[in-house]
Amino acid sequence: LICCEKIIVSLYDYFIRKFKKALETRKASAHRIGAELKFPLVNRDGSAASRKTVHALWRYLQDQGWEPQRDAVTGRIVGARKRGELNHTVASCETGYCKTEFSLAHVAHLFDLERSVHELKEELRPFSEQNQVYFLGYGIHPVTPPSKRLLMEKARAGVFDKVFASNRSIAQQDGHDLHLFTINAASHVHVGVSLEEAIPAVNVLNGFSGAQIALTAHSNIWRGRIDPRFQCVSEKFWDWWMPASERVGVPEEPFENLRHYVDTVKEFQPVFVKREGKPIIVDNQYETFEELYSAERAVGYELTGEETMFTPTASDFDLHNTCYWYNARISHYYTVENRVNDQQPPEDLICIAALTLGLVSIATKANEEISSYDWDLLRDMRDAACRDGMNGTAGNLSAVDLAGTMLDLAHRGLTIRGLGEERFLAPLYRRLERHTNPADAAAHMLQTEGMERLLNARRI
């Protein structure tokens, strides 16, 4: 018992120490913003672009002065990066090679983020024209279905392909349920926070998951047709992949403090660690990360299947901290990461960052508001919004009312910053007023004018 308590304290102390170190690299009081923008890369008919095209993208970016990024295991070029003010802008592909991701260097305010997005669009325009492809401001691949054939060739994907090999949603000949994530495209936001702000911000963003989905759902057209069940298909992928898991979606309860958060994360089963850049899989060996960390010598196996021994260290918690997928979480960069929203139409790419930053900027007050709701109803609202968007209801709670409360809080948060950033919330207010979201518009375009019209409207 004494040993276990030392382990718990050690991991918590390690987490806090790393958090404080991250704060030292940025102004502790500044809410710097980073955006992870994921775009389906498609041919002019909406089908998935080829691997050859993706490799051409890396070469093109290198010609523009970006540095190549190589995978630690395969040695292949899997992306590119260029220097920002405090960190890099990184171009990569996530789980699927036809799902491009641009993690923009963190900036001080939304006007700088708007400038970064504009510069990215202008930089990608010649490539798009030369290669006859579109980067789509859309939340899912609209035509090509998920498949192992779309899997990105890099180490993390190889690990997950071995560890999470269920076939509840994808037929065995097409791969595993993990391969759902070869086609979804989200708009994630990172915001730098203080130690005191972290838990209120995580609770607020998780609690308002349903309200966010209601306003931003944009993944109802895939496999070339409208899904009859959901406006937000991409978010449902997490439930289809891990239906009985406590490590995806909205946590079972709000967090009381940072220790409660760390205690929750350390109870998740570990997936893998890295040694010399190479993965060692441990998922079947230990029930919790705490159990792994308490071992003097741990056992795992390499991607080749060969068994190997290693000594666990506290730094293994950094990688473990990327292997759960709450709608909002404290990232391994020690930012608050909002992960719930589909990618938005080209003209609205900043609104997710605006909403997130506004809520984080008023986190304490917003946490008091979210605490007034029944948490289970808020969790149910996530499912209701995935199905019905702005028409969603959970018990006596309506998506429209919850979204209105959320938007007003975000507006107050941005107003407090005093920079005029609240104007970036305008698209969300228009949707609230009309009780519609981008999924409604996408369905209308497909039904009335066809796929070509949708692709032209959603290309960035």
PDB file of C-alpha atoms in Angstrom, residues 11-115:
ATOM      1  CA  LEU A  11       2.955  10.214 -11.206  1.00  0.00           C
ATOM      2  CA  TYR A  12       0.934  13.164  -9.982  1.00  0.00           C
ATOM      3  CA  ASP A  13       4.085  15.080  -9.090  1.00  0.00           C
ATOM      4  CA  TYR A  14       5.562  14.210 -12.484  1.00  0.00           C
ATOM      5  CA  PHE A  15       2.427  15.487 -14.236  1.00  0.00           C
ATOM      6  CA  ILE A  16       2.454  18.762 -12.295  1.00  0.00           C
ATOM      7  CA  ARG A  17       6.179  19.216 -12.855  1.00  0.00           C
ATOM      8  CA  LYS A  18       5.780  18.763 -16.617  1.00  0.00           C
ATOM      9  CA  PHE A  19       2.778  21.102 -16.628  1.00  0.00           C
ATOM     10  CA  LYS A  20       4.790  23.814 -14.866  1.00  0.00           C
ATOM     11  CA  LYS A  21       7.696  23.311 -17.257  1.00  0.00           C
ATOM     12  CA  ALA A  22       5.318  23.766 -20.195  1.00  0.00           C
ATOM     13  CA  LEU A  23       4.053  26.995 -18.629  1.00  0.00           C
ATOM     14  CA  GLU A  24       7.626  28.297 -18.449  1.00  0.00           C
ATOM     15  CA  THR A  25       7.909  28.060 -22.249  1.00  0.00           C
ATOM     16  CA  ARG A  26       4.936  30.377 -22.753  1.00  0.00           C
ATOM     17  CA  LYS A  27       3.533  33.280 -20.793  1.00  0.00           C
ATOM     18  CA  ALA A  28       1.698  31.553 -17.969  1.00  0.00           C
ATOM     19  CA  SER A  29      -1.190  34.003 -18.047  1.00  0.00           C
ATOM     20  CA  ALA A  30      -1.610  34.004 -21.852  1.00  0.00           C
ATOM     21  CA  HIS A  31      -4.167  31.797 -23.578  1.00  0.00           C
ATOM     22  CA  ARG A  32      -2.162  30.970 -26.694  1.00  0.00           C
ATOM     23  CA  ILE A  33      -4.197  29.153 -29.352  1.00  0.00           C
ATOM     24  CA  GLY A  34      -3.252  26.288 -31.632  1.00  0.00           C
ATOM     25  CA  ALA A  35      -5.489  24.685 -34.239  1.00  0.00           C
ATOM     26  CA  GLU A  36      -5.323  21.152 -35.630  1.00  0.00           C
ATOM     27  CA  LEU A  37      -7.134  21.399 -38.950  1.00  0.00           C
ATOM     28  CA  LYS A  38      -7.908  18.099 -40.644  1.00  0.00           C
ATOM     29  CA  PHE A  39      -9.078  18.101 -44.268  1.00  0.00           C
ATOM     30  CA  PRO A  40     -10.149  15.185 -46.487  1.00  0.00           C
ATOM     31  CA  LEU A  41      -7.871  15.188 -49.548  1.00  0.00           C
ATOM     32  CA  VAL A  42      -9.980  14.170 -52.535  1.00  0.00           C
ATOM     33  CA  ASN A  43      -9.889  13.983 -56.304  1.00  0.00           C
ATOM     34  CA  ARG A  44     -12.265  16.191 -58.288  1.00  0.00           C
ATOM     35  CA  ASP A  45     -14.915  13.445 -58.213  1.00  0.00           C
ATOM     36  CA  GLY A  46     -14.735  13.229 -54.408  1.00  0.00           C
ATOM     37  CA  SER A  47     -12.813   9.949 -54.249  1.00  0.00           C
ATOM     38  CA  ALA A  48      -9.759   9.567 -52.028  1.00  0.00           C
ATOM     39  CA  ALA A  49      -6.547  11.042 -53.391  1.00  0.00           C
ATOM     40  CA  SER A  50      -3.753   8.524 -53.922  1.00  0.00           C
ATOM     41  CA  ARG A  51      -0.688   7.831 -51.779  1.00  0.00           C
ATOM     42  CA  LYS A  52       1.339   9.183 -54.693  1.00  0.00           C
ATOM     43  CA  THR A  53      -0.476  12.506 -54.359  1.00  0.00           C
ATOM     44  CA  VAL A  54       0.207  12.646 -50.615  1.00  0.00           C
ATOM     45  CA  HIS A  55       3.919  11.999 -51.197  1.00  0.00           C
ATOM     46  CA  ALA A  56       3.842  14.761 -53.787  1.00  0.00           C
ATOM     47  CA  LEU A  57       2.393  17.080 -51.122  1.00  0.00           C
ATOM     48  CA  TRP A  58       5.413  16.508 -48.866  1.00  0.00           C
ATOM     49  CA  ARG A  59       7.766  17.234 -51.759  1.00  0.00           C
ATOM     50  CA  TYR A  60       5.813  20.368 -52.634  1.00  0.00           C
ATOM     51  CA  LEU A  61       5.985  21.671 -49.064  1.00  0.00           C
ATOM     52  CA  GLN A  62       9.726  20.999 -48.940  1.00  0.00           C
ATOM     53  CA  ASP A  63      10.086  23.057 -52.106  1.00  0.00           C
ATOM     54  CA  GLN A  64       8.269  25.850 -50.222  1.00  0.00           C
ATOM     55  CA  GLY A  65      10.885  25.713 -47.462  1.00  0.00           C
ATOM     56  CA  TRP A  66       9.267  23.257 -45.042  1.00  0.00           C
ATOM     57  CA  GLU A  67      11.457  20.642 -43.297  1.00  0.00           C
ATOM     58  CA  PRO A  68      10.669  16.944 -43.928  1.00  0.00           C
ATOM     59  CA  GLN A  69       9.325  14.801 -41.057  1.00  0.00           C
ATOM     60  CA  ARG A  70      10.311  11.126 -40.940  1.00  0.00           C
ATOM     61  CA  ASP A  71       8.670   8.222 -39.145  1.00  0.00           C
ATOM     62  CA  ALA A  72      10.914   6.782 -36.434  1.00  0.00           C
ATOM     63  CA  VAL A  73      10.214   3.168 -37.428  1.00  0.00           C
ATOM     64  CA  THR A  74       9.873   3.180 -41.213  1.00  0.00           C
ATOM     65  CA  GLY A  75      12.191   6.100 -41.947  1.00  0.00           C
ATOM     66  CA  ARG A  76       9.700   7.337 -44.547  1.00  0.00           C
ATOM     67  CA  ILE A  77       8.820  10.996 -44.944  1.00  0.00           C
ATOM     68  CA  VAL A  78       5.356  11.330 -43.386  1.00  0.00           C
ATOM     69  CA  GLY A  79       4.970  15.082 -43.174  1.00  0.00           C
ATOM     70  CA  ALA A  80       6.677  18.458 -43.055  1.00  0.00           C
ATOM     71  CA  ARG A  81       7.037  21.387 -40.685  1.00  0.00           C
ATOM     72  CA  LYS A  82       7.990  25.041 -40.567  1.00  0.00           C
ATOM     73  CA  ARG A  83       8.917  27.253 -37.652  1.00  0.00           C
ATOM     74  CA  GLY A  84       6.369  29.484 -35.915  1.00  0.00           C
ATOM     75  CA  GLU A  85       6.859  32.006 -33.116  1.00  0.00           C
ATOM     76  CA  LEU A  86       7.123  29.461 -30.272  1.00  0.00           C
ATOM     77  CA  ASN A  87       6.591  26.104 -31.977  1.00  0.00           C
ATOM     78  CA  HIS A  88       6.198  24.583 -35.431  1.00  0.00           C
ATOM     79  CA  THR A  89       3.364  24.344 -37.894  1.00  0.00           C
ATOM     80  CA  VAL A  90       3.254  20.641 -38.770  1.00  0.00           C
ATOM     81  CA  ALA A  91       1.707  19.050 -41.848  1.00  0.00           C
ATOM     82  CA  SER A  92       0.976  15.344 -41.642  1.00  0.00           C
ATOM     83  CA  CYS A  93      -1.648  12.699 -42.242  1.00  0.00           C
ATOM     84  CA  GLU A  94      -3.425  11.205 -39.306  1.00  0.00           C
ATOM     85  CA  THR A  95      -4.728   7.610 -39.356  1.00  0.00           C
ATOM     86  CA  GLY A  96      -5.604   7.738 -43.047  1.00  0.00           C
ATOM     87  CA  TYR A  97      -3.308   9.002 -45.780  1.00  0.00           C
ATOM     88  CA  CYS A  98      -6.197  10.829 -47.505  1.00  0.00           C
ATOM     89  CA  LYS A  99      -6.887  12.773 -44.289  1.00  0.00           C
ATOM     90  CA  THR A 100      -4.407  15.632 -44.154  1.00  0.00           C
ATOM     91  CA  GLU A 101      -3.738  17.470 -40.900  1.00  0.00           C
ATOM     92  CA  PHE A 102      -2.198  20.893 -40.387  1.00  0.00           C
ATOM     93  CA  SER A 103      -1.290  21.662 -36.771  1.00  0.00           C
ATOM     94  CA  LEU A 104      -0.778  25.407 -36.820  1.00  0.00           C
ATOM     95  CA  ALA A 105       1.872  27.033 -34.644  1.00  0.00           C
ATOM     96  CA  HIS A 106       0.306  28.531 -31.531  1.00  0.00           C
ATOM     97  CA  VAL A 107      -0.534  32.237 -31.645  1.00  0.00           C
ATOM     98  CA  ALA A 108      -1.582  34.937 -29.204  1.00  0.00           C
ATOM     99  CA  HIS A 109      -5.041  35.775 -30.576  1.00  0.00           C
ATOM    100  CA  LEU A 110      -7.636  34.841 -33.169  1.00  0.00           C
ATOM    101  CA  PHE A 111      -6.590  37.498 -35.667  1.00  0.00           C
ATOM    102  CA  ASP A 112      -3.157  35.867 -35.877  1.00  0.00           C
ATOM    103  CA  LEU A 113      -4.860  32.492 -36.276  1.00  0.00           C
ATOM    104  CA  GLU A 114      -6.999  33.886 -39.089  1.00  0.00           C
ATOM    105  CA  ARG A 115      -3.808  35.103 -40.771  1.00  0.00           C
TER     106      ARG A 115
END
